[in-house]
PDB file of C-alpha atoms in Angstrom:
ATOM      1  CA  UNK A   1       0.000   0.000   0.000  1.00  0.00           C
ATOM      2  CA  UNK A   2       1.450   3.326  -1.077  1.00  0.00           C
ATOM      3  CA  UNK A   3       1.105   5.951   1.604  1.00  0.00           C
ATOM      4  CA  UNK A   4       2.022   9.613   1.879  1.00  0.00           C
ATOM      5  CA  UNK A   5       1.825  11.342   5.231  1.00  0.00           C
ATOM      6  CA  UNK A   6       2.263  15.091   5.629  1.00  0.00           C
ATOM      7  CA  UNK A   7       3.330  16.850   8.780  1.00  0.00           C
ATOM      8  CA  UNK A   8       4.569  20.236   9.907  1.00  0.00           C
ATOM      9  CA  UNK A   9       1.521  22.390   9.397  1.00  0.00           C
ATOM     10  CA  UNK A  10       0.271  24.817  11.985  1.00  0.00           C
ATOM     11  CA  UNK A  11      -0.800  28.354  12.736  1.00  0.00           C
ATOM     12  CA  UNK A  12       1.673  31.192  12.314  1.00  0.00           C
ATOM     13  CA  UNK A  13       1.788  34.944  11.965  1.00  0.00           C
ATOM     14  CA  UNK A  14       2.337  36.596   8.609  1.00  0.00           C
ATOM     15  CA  UNK A  15       6.018  36.756   7.773  1.00  0.00           C
ATOM     16  CA  UNK A  16       6.900  33.609   9.683  1.00  0.00           C
ATOM     17  CA  UNK A  17       8.031  30.270   8.300  1.00  0.00           C
ATOM     18  CA  UNK A  18       6.950  26.658   8.307  1.00  0.00           C
ATOM     19  CA  UNK A  19       8.567  23.522   6.998  1.00  0.00           C
ATOM     20  CA  UNK A  20       6.287  20.766   5.761  1.00  0.00           C
ATOM     21  CA  UNK A  21       7.384  17.188   5.398  1.00  0.00           C
ATOM     22  CA  UNK A  22       5.913  14.262   3.499  1.00  0.00           C
ATOM     23  CA  UNK A  23       6.940  10.741   4.419  1.00  0.00           C
ATOM     24  CA  UNK A  24       6.453   8.114   1.731  1.00  0.00           C
ATOM     25  CA  UNK A  25       6.064   4.406   2.275  1.00  0.00           C
ATOM     26  CA  UNK A  26       5.370   1.472   0.000  1.00  0.00           C
ATOM     27  CA  UNK A  27       7.557   2.950  -2.714  1.00  0.00           C
ATOM     28  CA  UNK A  28      10.606   5.130  -3.201  1.00  0.00           C
ATOM     29  CA  UNK A  29      10.323   8.808  -4.058  1.00  0.00           C
ATOM     30  CA  UNK A  30      12.906   8.059  -6.722  1.00  0.00           C
ATOM     31  CA  UNK A  31      10.299   5.986  -8.540  1.00  0.00           C
ATOM     32  CA  UNK A  32       7.651   8.713  -8.641  1.00  0.00           C
ATOM     33  CA  UNK A  33       7.730  12.406  -9.244  1.00  0.00           C
ATOM     34  CA  UNK A  34       6.493  14.498  -6.387  1.00  0.00           C
ATOM     35  CA  UNK A  35       4.690  17.731  -5.801  1.00  0.00           C
ATOM     36  CA  UNK A  36       3.020  19.913  -3.231  1.00  0.00           C
ATOM     37  CA  UNK A  37      -0.525  21.132  -3.726  1.00  0.00           C
ATOM     38  CA  UNK A  38      -2.880  23.208  -1.662  1.00  0.00           C
ATOM     39  CA  UNK A  39      -6.576  23.826  -1.435  1.00  0.00           C
ATOM     40  CA  UNK A  40      -8.425  26.528   0.428  1.00  0.00           C
ATOM     41  CA  UNK A  41     -12.159  26.253   1.176  1.00  0.00           C
ATOM     42  CA  UNK A  42     -14.213  27.055  -1.902  1.00  0.00           C
ATOM     43  CA  UNK A  43     -11.170  27.128  -4.172  1.00  0.00           C
ATOM     44  CA  UNK A  44      -9.647  24.758  -6.695  1.00  0.00           C
ATOM     45  CA  UNK A  45      -6.742  22.587  -5.714  1.00  0.00           C
ATOM     46  CA  UNK A  46      -3.598  24.121  -7.157  1.00  0.00           C
ATOM     47  CA  UNK A  47      -0.051  23.029  -7.712  1.00  0.00           C
ATOM     48  CA  UNK A  48       2.306  24.900  -5.415  1.00  0.00           C
ATOM     49  CA  UNK A  49       5.701  23.322  -6.024  1.00  0.00           C
ATOM     50  CA  UNK A  50       6.813  20.477  -8.277  1.00  0.00           C
ATOM     51  CA  UNK A  51      10.096  18.606  -8.489  1.00  0.00           C
ATOM     52  CA  UNK A  52      10.949  16.819 -11.728  1.00  0.00           C
ATOM     53  CA  UNK A  53      13.087  13.775 -12.525  1.00  0.00           C
ATOM     54  CA  UNK A  54      16.215  15.837 -13.072  1.00  0.00           C
ATOM     55  CA  UNK A  55      15.711  17.707  -9.826  1.00  0.00           C
ATOM     56  CA  UNK A  56      14.416  20.807 -11.524  1.00  0.00           C
ATOM     57  CA  UNK A  57      11.632  22.623  -9.748  1.00  0.00           C
ATOM     58  CA  UNK A  58       8.695  24.779 -10.637  1.00  0.00           C
ATOM     59  CA  UNK A  59       6.488  26.950  -8.478  1.00  0.00           C
ATOM     60  CA  UNK A  60       3.200  28.729  -8.596  1.00  0.00           C
ATOM     61  CA  UNK A  61       3.755  32.407  -9.281  1.00  0.00           C
ATOM     62  CA  UNK A  62       2.247  33.304  -5.938  1.00  0.00           C
ATOM     63  CA  UNK A  63       4.950  31.443  -3.989  1.00  0.00           C
ATOM     64  CA  UNK A  64       8.058  31.999  -6.102  1.00  0.00           C
ATOM     65  CA  UNK A  65      10.933  33.262  -4.047  1.00  0.00           C
ATOM     66  CA  UNK A  66       9.266  32.216  -0.809  1.00  0.00           C
ATOM     67  CA  UNK A  67       8.767  28.444  -1.024  1.00  0.00           C
ATOM     68  CA  UNK A  68      11.353  25.758  -1.739  1.00  0.00           C
ATOM     69  CA  UNK A  69      10.641  22.128  -2.552  1.00  0.00           C
ATOM     70  CA  UNK A  70      13.256  19.470  -1.895  1.00  0.00           C
ATOM     71  CA  UNK A  71      13.508  15.701  -1.857  1.00  0.00           C
ATOM     72  CA  UNK A  72      15.579  13.452   0.364  1.00  0.00           C
ATOM     73  CA  UNK A  73      15.929  10.142  -1.424  1.00  0.00           C
ATOM     74  CA  UNK A  74      17.750   8.459   1.446  1.00  0.00           C
ATOM     75  CA  UNK A  75      14.947   9.240   3.882  1.00  0.00           C
ATOM     76  CA  UNK A  76      12.200   8.862   1.285  1.00  0.00           C
ATOM     77  CA  UNK A  77      10.736  12.223   2.170  1.00  0.00           C
ATOM     78  CA  UNK A  78       9.599  15.386   0.461  1.00  0.00           C
ATOM     79  CA  UNK A  79       9.942  18.822   2.045  1.00  0.00           C
ATOM     80  CA  UNK A  80       8.399  22.213   1.507  1.00  0.00           C
ATOM     81  CA  UNK A  81      10.126  25.138   3.144  1.00  0.00           C
ATOM     82  CA  UNK A  82       7.719  28.059   3.337  1.00  0.00           C
ATOM     83  CA  UNK A  83       9.115  31.464   4.201  1.00  0.00           C
ATOM     84  CA  UNK A  84       7.520  34.894   4.440  1.00  0.00           C
ATOM     85  CA  UNK A  85       4.095  33.355   4.790  1.00  0.00           C
ATOM     86  CA  UNK A  86       1.067  35.431   3.890  1.00  0.00           C
ATOM     87  CA  UNK A  87      -2.576  35.091   4.939  1.00  0.00           C
ATOM     88  CA  UNK A  88      -3.423  34.052   1.381  1.00  0.00           C
ATOM     89  CA  UNK A  89      -1.204  30.989   1.864  1.00  0.00           C
ATOM     90  CA  UNK A  90      -3.771  29.618   4.292  1.00  0.00           C
ATOM     91  CA  UNK A  91      -4.910  26.242   2.955  1.00  0.00           C
ATOM     92  CA  UNK A  92      -4.733  22.517   3.368  1.00  0.00           C
ATOM     93  CA  UNK A  93      -1.423  21.383   1.923  1.00  0.00           C
ATOM     94  CA  UNK A  94      -1.017  18.003   0.279  1.00  0.00           C
ATOM     95  CA  UNK A  95       1.914  16.088  -1.065  1.00  0.00           C
ATOM     96  CA  UNK A  96       1.289  13.909  -4.078  1.00  0.00           C
ATOM     97  CA  UNK A  97       3.068  11.468  -6.350  1.00  0.00           C
ATOM     98  CA  UNK A  98       2.717  10.763 -10.056  1.00  0.00           C
ATOM     99  CA  UNK A  99       4.156   7.763 -11.828  1.00  0.00           C
ATOM    100  CA  UNK A 100       4.124   9.100 -15.380  1.00  0.00           C
ATOM    101  CA  UNK A 101       3.518  12.821 -15.441  1.00  0.00           C
ATOM    102  CA  UNK A 102       6.646  14.256 -13.951  1.00  0.00           C
ATOM    103  CA  UNK A 103       6.653  18.012 -13.755  1.00  0.00           C
ATOM    104  CA  UNK A 104       2.901  18.321 -14.090  1.00  0.00           C
ATOM    105  CA  UNK A 105       0.960  20.784 -11.976  1.00  0.00           C
ATOM    106  CA  UNK A 106      -2.350  19.148 -12.831  1.00  0.00           C
ATOM    107  CA  UNK A 107      -3.824  17.477  -9.733  1.00  0.00           C
ATOM    108  CA  UNK A 108      -5.678  14.787 -11.686  1.00  0.00           C
ATOM    109  CA  UNK A 109      -2.388  13.401 -12.973  1.00  0.00           C
ATOM    110  CA  UNK A 110      -1.189  12.483  -9.509  1.00  0.00           C
ATOM    111  CA  UNK A 111      -1.884   8.944  -8.371  1.00  0.00           C
ATOM    112  CA  UNK A 112      -1.268   9.155  -4.656  1.00  0.00           C
ATOM    113  CA  UNK A 113      -2.103  11.785  -2.093  1.00  0.00           C
ATOM    114  CA  UNK A 114      -1.456  12.395   1.544  1.00  0.00           C
ATOM    115  CA  UNK A 115      -4.168  13.290   4.020  1.00  0.00           C
ATOM    116  CA  UNK A 116      -3.132  16.924   4.097  1.00  0.00           C
ATOM    117  CA  UNK A 117      -1.748  19.239   6.739  1.00  0.00           C
ATOM    118  CA  UNK A 118      -3.373  22.547   7.593  1.00  0.00           C
ATOM    119  CA  UNK A 119      -1.470  25.803   7.290  1.00  0.00           C
ATOM    120  CA  UNK A 120      -3.079  28.898   8.747  1.00  0.00           C
ATOM    121  CA  UNK A 121      -1.444  32.311   8.474  1.00  0.00           C
ATOM    122  CA  UNK A 122      -2.846  35.236  10.416  1.00  0.00           C
ATOM    123  CA  UNK A 123      -2.174  38.888   9.671  1.00  0.00           C
TER     124      UNK A 123
END
């Protein structure tokens, strides 16, 4: 059974930082391509940060320069460092894995999802 489990969410003040982690089991993160997504109430799920097979990354325009995605193959984990958080970053954050669509920001192309971790940023 493939499982992804996020952790590290919480409530912070605007301008502060959080580091999210996603622990994968049942497979290696080297086998799949990984990404972070988020969804706020009443809004579409959106791709936040994606890491491709060659280690290249892409980010939503709204988080460029503030968020950093990384992957630790030895620990089979995915990280999202979030700096300079803004109230509009408030959402449920999910890590996800896709077997075939590396680099995609389209949620429907991801096969496996974590349960999500809540990030709340107050002004």
